[in-house]
Coordinates of C-alpha atoms in Angstrom, one line a residue:
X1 CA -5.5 7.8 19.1
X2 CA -8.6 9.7 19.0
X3 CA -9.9 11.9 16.5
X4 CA -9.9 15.6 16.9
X5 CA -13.0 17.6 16.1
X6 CA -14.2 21.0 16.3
X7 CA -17.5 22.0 18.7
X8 CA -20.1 23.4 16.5
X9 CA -19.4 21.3 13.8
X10 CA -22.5 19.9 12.3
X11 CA -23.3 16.5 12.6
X12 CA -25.7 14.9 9.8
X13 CA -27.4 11.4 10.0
X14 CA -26.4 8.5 7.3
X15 CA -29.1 10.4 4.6
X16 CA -27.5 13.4 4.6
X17 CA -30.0 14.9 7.4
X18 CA -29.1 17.5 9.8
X19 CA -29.2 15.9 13.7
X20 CA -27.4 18.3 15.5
X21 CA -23.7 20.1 16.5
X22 CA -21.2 18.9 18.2
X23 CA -20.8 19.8 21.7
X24 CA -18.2 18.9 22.8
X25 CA -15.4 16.0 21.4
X26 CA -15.4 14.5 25.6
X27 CA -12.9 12.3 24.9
X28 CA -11.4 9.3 22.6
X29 CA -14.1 7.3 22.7
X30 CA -16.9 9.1 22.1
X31 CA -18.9 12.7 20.9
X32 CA -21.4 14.8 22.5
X33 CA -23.8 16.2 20.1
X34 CA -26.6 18.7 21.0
X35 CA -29.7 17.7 18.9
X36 CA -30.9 20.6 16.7
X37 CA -34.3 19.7 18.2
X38 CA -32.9 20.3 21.9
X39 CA -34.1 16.9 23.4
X40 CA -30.7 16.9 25.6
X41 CA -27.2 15.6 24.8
X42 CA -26.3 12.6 22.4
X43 CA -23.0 10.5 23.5
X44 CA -22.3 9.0 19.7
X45 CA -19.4 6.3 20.0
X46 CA -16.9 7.4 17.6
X47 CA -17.5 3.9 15.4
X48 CA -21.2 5.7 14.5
X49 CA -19.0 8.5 12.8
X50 CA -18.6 7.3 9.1
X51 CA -16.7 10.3 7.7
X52 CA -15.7 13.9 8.1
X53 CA -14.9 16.8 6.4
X54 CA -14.7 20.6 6.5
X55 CA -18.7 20.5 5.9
X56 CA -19.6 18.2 9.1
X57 CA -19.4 15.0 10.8
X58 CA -21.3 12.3 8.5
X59 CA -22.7 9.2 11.2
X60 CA -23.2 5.4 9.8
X61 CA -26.7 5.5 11.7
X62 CA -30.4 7.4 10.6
X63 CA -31.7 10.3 12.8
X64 CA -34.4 7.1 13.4
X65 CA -32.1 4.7 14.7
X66 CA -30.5 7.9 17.5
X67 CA -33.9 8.6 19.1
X68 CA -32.9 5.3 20.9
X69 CA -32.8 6.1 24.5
X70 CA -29.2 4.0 24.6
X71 CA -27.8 6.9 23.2
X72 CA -28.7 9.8 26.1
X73 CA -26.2 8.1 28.3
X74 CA -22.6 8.6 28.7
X75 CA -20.6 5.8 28.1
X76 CA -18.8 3.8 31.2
X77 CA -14.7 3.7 31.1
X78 CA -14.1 1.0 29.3
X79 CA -17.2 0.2 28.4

């Protein structure tokens, strides 16, 4: 079962730093999060989320560590 979140929810980096708002929750797997620096869609596995609550979406990885290109593409199924 997959986690449920709300688009527009803001999405902060393992410091505490502001990376973005969710686009859209595509499905199980993974998020969609629109950088607040408009650099294009992030596709964020849902084991990079370390926490939610009514204040955001709180990610196990630095704002560093997502300007990794792996992150820019959807994931396969199943992959």
């Amino acid at each position: 079962m997959g986690h449920q979140y709300a688009g527009g929810t803001p999405v902060y980096d393992e410091s505490g730093q502001r990376v973005g708002t969710l686009d859209v929750a595509e499905t199980a797997d993974y998020l969609v999060v629109h950088p607040d620096d408009d650099s294009g869609p992030l596709f964020l596995p849902l084991n990079a989320v370390n926490r939610s609550d009514e204040s955001g979406i709180y990610l196990n990885v630095t704002a560093d560590v997502l300007r990794d290109p792996r992150w820019r593409t959807p994931p396969t199924p199943g992959g």
